[in-house]
């Protein structure tokens, strides 16, 4: 899934006002019951079903049974609406989880939460969030992760680096997994047909002797599921972070 949209590309101040409820509320519109929450929820439903490209103010007006101009009383446009969608799907209540989780359990929750989020909302992979708009849900999730890494002797920058690394891992594996899952629908070519087309060229290449390591691979080498890769990578990543934390503790004790 290629990037097609960018968070924070609209009126940043207006997006923040809408996320935090600090701006002026629209006067009563012509459609009773129309609210910002309903608009955002409808936009997410359209994106989940048909992809982000299907979301437009005109489409949402049809879904909600109102005039397009009525929507602009609540949100300036699609860019700001996207910021609201991103924060809403990240709905997270850290107080709902078991208090006192260790750092590893916390990071596991962060990684699995990201993985599950992309599975529920694959369109998220089309959004470049290098400049995120920090709404209440996004900040609640970050607060949870920071709390789990507190008291380990890490600097604030290191704690953020750890969180970004774990989320980046989950996003990367989810992207490959979901791209593979949707490839048949996108191209009309099944996985079996795709790899079968490689057979003549690969048989010749492997028989040439130029790729002995690949020629010696077991037949089931590439049959691992995306979930298997995720679990293997997450364990290995957390083991490495654990070694870093342990080394920091030893250095601190020696001073």
C-alpha atoms as a PDB file:
ATOM      1  CA  UNK A   1       0.000   0.000   0.000  1.00  0.00           C
ATOM      2  CA  UNK A   2       1.584   3.236  -1.115  1.00  0.00           C
ATOM      3  CA  UNK A   3       1.315   6.504   0.777  1.00  0.00           C
ATOM      4  CA  UNK A   4      -1.525   8.633  -0.558  1.00  0.00           C
ATOM      5  CA  UNK A   5      -2.288  10.996   2.311  1.00  0.00           C
ATOM      6  CA  UNK A   6      -0.373  12.925   4.956  1.00  0.00           C
ATOM      7  CA  UNK A   7      -1.410  13.723   8.508  1.00  0.00           C
ATOM      8  CA  UNK A   8      -1.171  17.359   9.522  1.00  0.00           C
ATOM      9  CA  UNK A   9      -1.562  18.599   5.959  1.00  0.00           C
ATOM     10  CA  UNK A  10      -4.554  20.826   6.637  1.00  0.00           C
ATOM     11  CA  UNK A  11      -5.212  23.646   9.078  1.00  0.00           C
ATOM     12  CA  UNK A  12      -3.207  22.382  12.055  1.00  0.00           C
ATOM     13  CA  UNK A  13      -4.769  24.788  14.543  1.00  0.00           C
ATOM     14  CA  UNK A  14      -8.273  23.825  13.450  1.00  0.00           C
ATOM     15  CA  UNK A  15      -7.500  20.092  13.662  1.00  0.00           C
ATOM     16  CA  UNK A  16      -6.229  20.554  17.211  1.00  0.00           C
ATOM     17  CA  UNK A  17      -9.271  22.595  18.174  1.00  0.00           C
ATOM     18  CA  UNK A  18     -11.563  19.860  16.906  1.00  0.00           C
ATOM     19  CA  UNK A  19      -9.577  17.080  18.574  1.00  0.00           C
ATOM     20  CA  UNK A  20      -9.446  18.783  21.956  1.00  0.00           C
ATOM     21  CA  UNK A  21     -12.841  20.488  21.796  1.00  0.00           C
ATOM     22  CA  UNK A  22     -11.421  23.968  22.248  1.00  0.00           C
ATOM     23  CA  UNK A  23     -12.892  25.629  19.154  1.00  0.00           C
ATOM     24  CA  UNK A  24     -16.283  27.123  18.579  1.00  0.00           C
ATOM     25  CA  UNK A  25     -19.049  24.610  18.099  1.00  0.00           C
ATOM     26  CA  UNK A  26     -21.132  24.952  14.948  1.00  0.00           C
ATOM     27  CA  UNK A  27     -24.503  26.536  15.237  1.00  0.00           C
ATOM     28  CA  UNK A  28     -27.444  24.232  14.811  1.00  0.00           C
ATOM     29  CA  UNK A  29     -27.386  22.812  11.317  1.00  0.00           C
ATOM     30  CA  UNK A  30     -30.232  21.832   9.010  1.00  0.00           C
ATOM     31  CA  UNK A  31     -29.769  18.121   9.754  1.00  0.00           C
ATOM     32  CA  UNK A  32     -30.910  17.210  13.314  1.00  0.00           C
ATOM     33  CA  UNK A  33     -28.539  14.778  15.006  1.00  0.00           C
ATOM     34  CA  UNK A  34     -25.574  15.532  12.756  1.00  0.00           C
ATOM     35  CA  UNK A  35     -22.430  15.748  14.876  1.00  0.00           C
ATOM     36  CA  UNK A  36     -18.686  15.773  14.323  1.00  0.00           C
ATOM     37  CA  UNK A  37     -18.514  12.330  15.929  1.00  0.00           C
ATOM     38  CA  UNK A  38     -21.010  10.921  13.428  1.00  0.00           C
ATOM     39  CA  UNK A  39     -19.084  12.412  10.524  1.00  0.00           C
ATOM     40  CA  UNK A  40     -15.754  10.955  11.673  1.00  0.00           C
ATOM     41  CA  UNK A  41     -17.305   7.546  12.392  1.00  0.00           C
ATOM     42  CA  UNK A  42     -18.915   7.475   8.942  1.00  0.00           C
ATOM     43  CA  UNK A  43     -15.596   8.413   7.314  1.00  0.00           C
ATOM     44  CA  UNK A  44     -13.804   5.572   9.101  1.00  0.00           C
ATOM     45  CA  UNK A  45     -16.500   3.104   8.025  1.00  0.00           C
ATOM     46  CA  UNK A  46     -16.113   4.148   4.379  1.00  0.00           C
ATOM     47  CA  UNK A  47     -12.317   3.903   4.571  1.00  0.00           C
ATOM     48  CA  UNK A  48     -12.506   0.455   6.213  1.00  0.00           C
ATOM     49  CA  UNK A  49     -14.845  -0.848   3.516  1.00  0.00           C
ATOM     50  CA  UNK A  50     -13.477   0.805   0.390  1.00  0.00           C
ATOM     51  CA  UNK A  51     -10.162   2.451   1.180  1.00  0.00           C
ATOM     52  CA  UNK A  52      -9.110   5.981   1.958  1.00  0.00           C
ATOM     53  CA  UNK A  53      -9.592   7.217  -1.606  1.00  0.00           C
ATOM     54  CA  UNK A  54     -13.330   6.598  -1.276  1.00  0.00           C
ATOM     55  CA  UNK A  55     -13.625   9.145   1.536  1.00  0.00           C
ATOM     56  CA  UNK A  56     -14.855  12.507   0.337  1.00  0.00           C
ATOM     57  CA  UNK A  57     -17.165  15.152   1.703  1.00  0.00           C
ATOM     58  CA  UNK A  58     -19.655  14.363  -1.055  1.00  0.00           C
ATOM     59  CA  UNK A  59     -19.589  10.647  -0.241  1.00  0.00           C
ATOM     60  CA  UNK A  60     -20.047  11.318   3.473  1.00  0.00           C
ATOM     61  CA  UNK A  61     -22.973  13.630   2.826  1.00  0.00           C
ATOM     62  CA  UNK A  62     -24.641  10.782   0.947  1.00  0.00           C
ATOM     63  CA  UNK A  63     -23.916   8.330   3.765  1.00  0.00           C
ATOM     64  CA  UNK A  64     -25.300  10.711   6.364  1.00  0.00           C
ATOM     65  CA  UNK A  65     -28.241  11.908   4.288  1.00  0.00           C
ATOM     66  CA  UNK A  66     -27.348  15.561   4.379  1.00  0.00           C
ATOM     67  CA  UNK A  67     -26.060  18.253   2.056  1.00  0.00           C
ATOM     68  CA  UNK A  68     -22.326  18.455   1.462  1.00  0.00           C
ATOM     69  CA  UNK A  69     -22.167  22.033   2.687  1.00  0.00           C
ATOM     70  CA  UNK A  70     -23.634  20.941   6.014  1.00  0.00           C
ATOM     71  CA  UNK A  71     -20.481  18.947   6.739  1.00  0.00           C
ATOM     72  CA  UNK A  72     -18.306  22.021   6.378  1.00  0.00           C
ATOM     73  CA  UNK A  73     -20.056  23.497   9.400  1.00  0.00           C
ATOM     74  CA  UNK A  74     -18.271  20.811  11.442  1.00  0.00           C
ATOM     75  CA  UNK A  75     -14.943  20.171   9.695  1.00  0.00           C
ATOM     76  CA  UNK A  76     -13.056  22.358   7.175  1.00  0.00           C
ATOM     77  CA  UNK A  77     -12.184  19.573   4.737  1.00  0.00           C
ATOM     78  CA  UNK A  78     -10.748  16.113   4.176  1.00  0.00           C
ATOM     79  CA  UNK A  79      -7.281  16.970   5.515  1.00  0.00           C
ATOM     80  CA  UNK A  80      -8.619  17.941   8.929  1.00  0.00           C
ATOM     81  CA  UNK A  81     -11.105  15.065   8.837  1.00  0.00           C
ATOM     82  CA  UNK A  82      -8.205  12.657   8.328  1.00  0.00           C
ATOM     83  CA  UNK A  83      -6.515  13.985  11.468  1.00  0.00           C
ATOM     84  CA  UNK A  84      -9.696  13.262  13.412  1.00  0.00           C
ATOM     85  CA  UNK A  85      -9.998   9.785  11.889  1.00  0.00           C
ATOM     86  CA  UNK A  86      -6.423   8.926  12.843  1.00  0.00           C
ATOM     87  CA  UNK A  87      -6.934   9.852  16.465  1.00  0.00           C
ATOM     88  CA  UNK A  88     -10.319   8.157  16.761  1.00  0.00           C
ATOM     89  CA  UNK A  89      -9.099   4.759  15.532  1.00  0.00           C
ATOM     90  CA  UNK A  90      -6.315   4.922  18.113  1.00  0.00           C
ATOM     91  CA  UNK A  91      -8.898   4.993  20.893  1.00  0.00           C
ATOM     92  CA  UNK A  92      -6.957   3.787  23.908  1.00  0.00           C
ATOM     93  CA  UNK A  93      -7.599   3.934  27.634  1.00  0.00           C
ATOM     94  CA  UNK A  94      -4.400   3.116  29.534  1.00  0.00           C
ATOM     95  CA  UNK A  95      -6.326   3.018  32.811  1.00  0.00           C
ATOM     96  CA  UNK A  96      -8.319   0.065  31.472  1.00  0.00           C
ATOM     97  CA  UNK A  97      -5.193  -2.115  31.474  1.00  0.00           C
ATOM     98  CA  UNK A  98      -3.552  -3.922  34.347  1.00  0.00           C
ATOM     99  CA  UNK A  99      -1.501  -1.413  36.339  1.00  0.00           C
ATOM    100  CA  UNK A 100       2.141  -2.074  37.089  1.00  0.00           C
ATOM    101  CA  UNK A 101       2.992  -3.848  33.843  1.00  0.00           C
ATOM    102  CA  UNK A 102       6.695  -4.419  33.263  1.00  0.00           C
ATOM    103  CA  UNK A 103       8.504  -2.768  30.377  1.00  0.00           C
ATOM    104  CA  UNK A 104       8.385  -5.895  28.231  1.00  0.00           C
ATOM    105  CA  UNK A 105       4.652  -6.439  28.691  1.00  0.00           C
ATOM    106  CA  UNK A 106       4.085  -2.774  27.937  1.00  0.00           C
ATOM    107  CA  UNK A 107       6.043  -2.900  24.683  1.00  0.00           C
ATOM    108  CA  UNK A 108       4.321  -6.133  23.693  1.00  0.00           C
ATOM    109  CA  UNK A 109       0.992  -4.345  24.095  1.00  0.00           C
ATOM    110  CA  UNK A 110       2.267  -1.422  22.029  1.00  0.00           C
ATOM    111  CA  UNK A 111       3.431  -3.709  19.208  1.00  0.00           C
ATOM    112  CA  UNK A 112       0.368  -5.969  19.216  1.00  0.00           C
ATOM    113  CA  UNK A 113      -1.910  -2.961  19.442  1.00  0.00           C
ATOM    114  CA  UNK A 114      -0.279  -1.466  16.341  1.00  0.00           C
ATOM    115  CA  UNK A 115      -0.535  -4.776  14.463  1.00  0.00           C
ATOM    116  CA  UNK A 116      -4.213  -5.161  15.328  1.00  0.00           C
ATOM    117  CA  UNK A 117      -4.893  -1.537  14.437  1.00  0.00           C
ATOM    118  CA  UNK A 118      -3.553  -2.034  10.912  1.00  0.00           C
ATOM    119  CA  UNK A 119      -5.519  -5.254  10.505  1.00  0.00           C
ATOM    120  CA  UNK A 120      -8.737  -3.458  11.455  1.00  0.00           C
ATOM    121  CA  UNK A 121      -7.956  -0.358   9.410  1.00  0.00           C
ATOM    122  CA  UNK A 122      -5.582  -1.254   6.518  1.00  0.00           C
ATOM    123  CA  UNK A 123      -5.973   2.249   5.054  1.00  0.00           C
ATOM    124  CA  UNK A 124      -3.743   3.542   7.851  1.00  0.00           C
ATOM    125  CA  UNK A 125      -0.778   2.215   5.888  1.00  0.00           C
ATOM    126  CA  UNK A 126      -1.561   4.754   3.181  1.00  0.00           C
ATOM    127  CA  UNK A 127      -1.073   7.664   5.566  1.00  0.00           C
ATOM    128  CA  UNK A 128       2.302   9.299   6.143  1.00  0.00           C
ATOM    129  CA  UNK A 129       2.234  10.164   9.846  1.00  0.00           C
ATOM    130  CA  UNK A 130       5.735  11.617  10.091  1.00  0.00           C
ATOM    131  CA  UNK A 131       4.033  14.837  11.241  1.00  0.00           C
ATOM    132  CA  UNK A 132       1.256  13.554  13.491  1.00  0.00           C
ATOM    133  CA  UNK A 133      -1.395  15.772  14.995  1.00  0.00           C
ATOM    134  CA  UNK A 134      -1.401  14.918  18.693  1.00  0.00           C
ATOM    135  CA  UNK A 135      -4.945  14.303  19.835  1.00  0.00           C
ATOM    136  CA  UNK A 136      -6.130  12.862  23.159  1.00  0.00           C
ATOM    137  CA  UNK A 137      -6.037   9.216  22.069  1.00  0.00           C
ATOM    138  CA  UNK A 138      -2.562   9.450  20.569  1.00  0.00           C
ATOM    139  CA  UNK A 139      -1.255  11.120  23.725  1.00  0.00           C
ATOM    140  CA  UNK A 140      -2.962   8.552  25.968  1.00  0.00           C
ATOM    141  CA  UNK A 141      -1.189   5.755  24.111  1.00  0.00           C
ATOM    142  CA  UNK A 142       2.175   7.521  24.398  1.00  0.00           C
ATOM    143  CA  UNK A 143       1.571   8.136  28.104  1.00  0.00           C
ATOM    144  CA  UNK A 144       0.949   4.421  28.609  1.00  0.00           C
ATOM    145  CA  UNK A 145       4.163   3.459  26.812  1.00  0.00           C
ATOM    146  CA  UNK A 146       6.280   6.056  28.646  1.00  0.00           C
ATOM    147  CA  UNK A 147       4.881   4.902  31.979  1.00  0.00           C
ATOM    148  CA  UNK A 148       5.919   1.334  31.209  1.00  0.00           C
ATOM    149  CA  UNK A 149       9.489   2.426  30.503  1.00  0.00           C
ATOM    150  CA  UNK A 150       9.800   4.622  33.593  1.00  0.00           C
ATOM    151  CA  UNK A 151      12.368   3.825  36.289  1.00  0.00           C
ATOM    152  CA  UNK A 152      14.697   1.826  34.033  1.00  0.00           C
ATOM    153  CA  UNK A 153      17.527   4.335  33.937  1.00  0.00           C
ATOM    154  CA  UNK A 154      16.810   5.339  30.343  1.00  0.00           C
ATOM    155  CA  UNK A 155      16.920   8.952  29.265  1.00  0.00           C
ATOM    156  CA  UNK A 156      13.707  10.520  28.003  1.00  0.00           C
ATOM    157  CA  UNK A 157      15.089  10.458  24.466  1.00  0.00           C
ATOM    158  CA  UNK A 158      15.971   6.780  24.775  1.00  0.00           C
ATOM    159  CA  UNK A 159      12.483   5.931  25.984  1.00  0.00           C
ATOM    160  CA  UNK A 160      10.979   7.660  22.951  1.00  0.00           C
ATOM    161  CA  UNK A 161      13.495   5.937  20.671  1.00  0.00           C
ATOM    162  CA  UNK A 162      12.468   2.549  22.077  1.00  0.00           C
ATOM    163  CA  UNK A 163       8.772   3.271  21.495  1.00  0.00           C
ATOM    164  CA  UNK A 164       9.351   4.533  17.943  1.00  0.00           C
ATOM    165  CA  UNK A 165      11.503   1.482  17.164  1.00  0.00           C
ATOM    166  CA  UNK A 166       8.851  -0.966  18.369  1.00  0.00           C
ATOM    167  CA  UNK A 167       6.040   0.830  16.531  1.00  0.00           C
ATOM    168  CA  UNK A 168       8.185   1.048  13.389  1.00  0.00           C
ATOM    169  CA  UNK A 169       8.818  -2.704  13.504  1.00  0.00           C
ATOM    170  CA  UNK A 170       5.107  -3.459  13.863  1.00  0.00           C
ATOM    171  CA  UNK A 171       4.213  -1.086  11.030  1.00  0.00           C
ATOM    172  CA  UNK A 172       6.811  -2.555   8.670  1.00  0.00           C
ATOM    173  CA  UNK A 173       5.760  -6.157   9.193  1.00  0.00           C
ATOM    174  CA  UNK A 174       2.062  -5.228   9.017  1.00  0.00           C
ATOM    175  CA  UNK A 175       2.644  -3.418   5.728  1.00  0.00           C
ATOM    176  CA  UNK A 176       4.268  -6.460   4.114  1.00  0.00           C
ATOM    177  CA  UNK A 177       1.641  -8.804   5.558  1.00  0.00           C
ATOM    178  CA  UNK A 178      -1.337  -6.748   4.439  1.00  0.00           C
ATOM    179  CA  UNK A 179       0.135  -5.939   1.038  1.00  0.00           C
ATOM    180  CA  UNK A 180       0.548  -9.654   0.452  1.00  0.00           C
ATOM    181  CA  UNK A 181      -2.985 -10.358   1.640  1.00  0.00           C
ATOM    182  CA  UNK A 182      -4.493  -7.804  -0.744  1.00  0.00           C
ATOM    183  CA  UNK A 183      -2.251  -8.521  -3.746  1.00  0.00           C
ATOM    184  CA  UNK A 184      -4.618 -11.085  -5.272  1.00  0.00           C
ATOM    185  CA  UNK A 185      -7.582  -8.726  -5.021  1.00  0.00           C
ATOM    186  CA  UNK A 186      -5.544  -5.858  -6.463  1.00  0.00           C
ATOM    187  CA  UNK A 187      -4.013  -7.786  -9.381  1.00  0.00           C
ATOM    188  CA  UNK A 188      -6.365 -10.696  -9.994  1.00  0.00           C
ATOM    189  CA  UNK A 189      -3.347 -13.030  -9.767  1.00  0.00           C
ATOM    190  CA  UNK A 190      -3.230 -15.546  -6.909  1.00  0.00           C
ATOM    191  CA  UNK A 191      -0.048 -16.158  -4.888  1.00  0.00           C
ATOM    192  CA  UNK A 192       0.192 -19.623  -6.391  1.00  0.00           C
ATOM    193  CA  UNK A 193      -0.029 -18.254  -9.933  1.00  0.00           C
ATOM    194  CA  UNK A 194       2.458 -15.484  -9.156  1.00  0.00           C
ATOM    195  CA  UNK A 195       5.170 -17.803  -7.866  1.00  0.00           C
ATOM    196  CA  UNK A 196       4.451 -20.472 -10.466  1.00  0.00           C
ATOM    197  CA  UNK A 197       5.322 -17.902 -13.142  1.00  0.00           C
ATOM    198  CA  UNK A 198       8.782 -17.635 -11.529  1.00  0.00           C
ATOM    199  CA  UNK A 199       9.477 -21.375 -11.774  1.00  0.00           C
ATOM    200  CA  UNK A 200      11.256 -21.613 -15.170  1.00  0.00           C
ATOM    201  CA  UNK A 201      13.569 -18.672 -14.467  1.00  0.00           C
ATOM    202  CA  UNK A 202      14.274 -19.713 -10.887  1.00  0.00           C
ATOM    203  CA  UNK A 203      15.029 -23.325 -11.774  1.00  0.00           C
ATOM    204  CA  UNK A 204      17.568 -22.145 -14.327  1.00  0.00           C
ATOM    205  CA  UNK A 205      19.102 -19.600 -11.936  1.00  0.00           C
ATOM    206  CA  UNK A 206      19.447 -22.078  -9.078  1.00  0.00           C
ATOM    207  CA  UNK A 207      20.920 -24.743 -11.367  1.00  0.00           C
ATOM    208  CA  UNK A 208      23.617 -22.321 -12.516  1.00  0.00           C
ATOM    209  CA  UNK A 209      25.566 -22.651  -9.279  1.00  0.00           C
ATOM    210  CA  UNK A 210      25.643 -18.886  -8.730  1.00  0.00           C
ATOM    211  CA  UNK A 211      23.280 -19.050  -5.752  1.00  0.00           C
ATOM    212  CA  UNK A 212      24.305 -22.104  -3.687  1.00  0.00           C
ATOM    213  CA  UNK A 213      22.876 -20.846  -0.417  1.00  0.00           C
ATOM    214  CA  UNK A 214      19.457 -20.296  -1.968  1.00  0.00           C
ATOM    215  CA  UNK A 215      19.576 -23.598  -3.851  1.00  0.00           C
ATOM    216  CA  UNK A 216      20.111 -25.408  -0.542  1.00  0.00           C
ATOM    217  CA  UNK A 217      17.117 -23.870   1.212  1.00  0.00           C
ATOM    218  CA  UNK A 218      14.337 -26.157   2.436  1.00  0.00           C
ATOM    219  CA  UNK A 219      11.163 -26.195   0.346  1.00  0.00           C
ATOM    220  CA  UNK A 220       9.126 -24.699   3.184  1.00  0.00           C
ATOM    221  CA  UNK A 221      11.560 -21.829   3.845  1.00  0.00           C
ATOM    222  CA  UNK A 222       9.231 -19.115   2.580  1.00  0.00           C
ATOM    223  CA  UNK A 223       5.956 -20.539   3.847  1.00  0.00           C
ATOM    224  CA  UNK A 224       5.973 -18.626   7.158  1.00  0.00           C
ATOM    225  CA  UNK A 225       2.905 -16.504   7.876  1.00  0.00           C
ATOM    226  CA  UNK A 226       3.022 -12.799   8.572  1.00  0.00           C
ATOM    227  CA  UNK A 227       1.980 -13.523  12.156  1.00  0.00           C
ATOM    228  CA  UNK A 228       4.956 -15.899  12.566  1.00  0.00           C
ATOM    229  CA  UNK A 229       7.384 -13.250  11.325  1.00  0.00           C
ATOM    230  CA  UNK A 230       5.812 -10.703  13.657  1.00  0.00           C
ATOM    231  CA  UNK A 231       6.160 -12.945  16.717  1.00  0.00           C
ATOM    232  CA  UNK A 232       9.753 -13.904  15.881  1.00  0.00           C
ATOM    233  CA  UNK A 233      10.771 -10.320  15.212  1.00  0.00           C
ATOM    234  CA  UNK A 234       9.017  -8.941  18.300  1.00  0.00           C
ATOM    235  CA  UNK A 235      10.703 -11.440  20.624  1.00  0.00           C
ATOM    236  CA  UNK A 236      14.111 -10.766  19.095  1.00  0.00           C
ATOM    237  CA  UNK A 237      13.623  -6.998  19.245  1.00  0.00           C
ATOM    238  CA  UNK A 238      12.505  -7.058  22.872  1.00  0.00           C
ATOM    239  CA  UNK A 239      15.406  -9.340  23.797  1.00  0.00           C
ATOM    240  CA  UNK A 240      17.752  -6.739  22.332  1.00  0.00           C
ATOM    241  CA  UNK A 241      16.037  -3.899  24.199  1.00  0.00           C
ATOM    242  CA  UNK A 242      16.240  -5.985  27.362  1.00  0.00           C
ATOM    243  CA  UNK A 243      19.990  -6.397  26.905  1.00  0.00           C
ATOM    244  CA  UNK A 244      20.313  -2.621  26.465  1.00  0.00           C
ATOM    245  CA  UNK A 245      18.330  -1.957  29.646  1.00  0.00           C
ATOM    246  CA  UNK A 246      20.401  -4.493  31.588  1.00  0.00           C
ATOM    247  CA  UNK A 247      23.649  -2.927  30.363  1.00  0.00           C
ATOM    248  CA  UNK A 248      22.420   0.520  31.398  1.00  0.00           C
ATOM    249  CA  UNK A 249      21.584  -0.823  34.868  1.00  0.00           C
ATOM    250  CA  UNK A 250      25.081  -2.319  35.229  1.00  0.00           C
ATOM    251  CA  UNK A 251      26.716   0.923  34.137  1.00  0.00           C
ATOM    252  CA  UNK A 252      24.620   2.871  36.646  1.00  0.00           C
ATOM    253  CA  UNK A 253      25.479   0.444  39.480  1.00  0.00           C
ATOM    254  CA  UNK A 254      29.214   0.736  38.769  1.00  0.00           C
ATOM    255  CA  UNK A 255      29.229   4.525  39.038  1.00  0.00           C
END
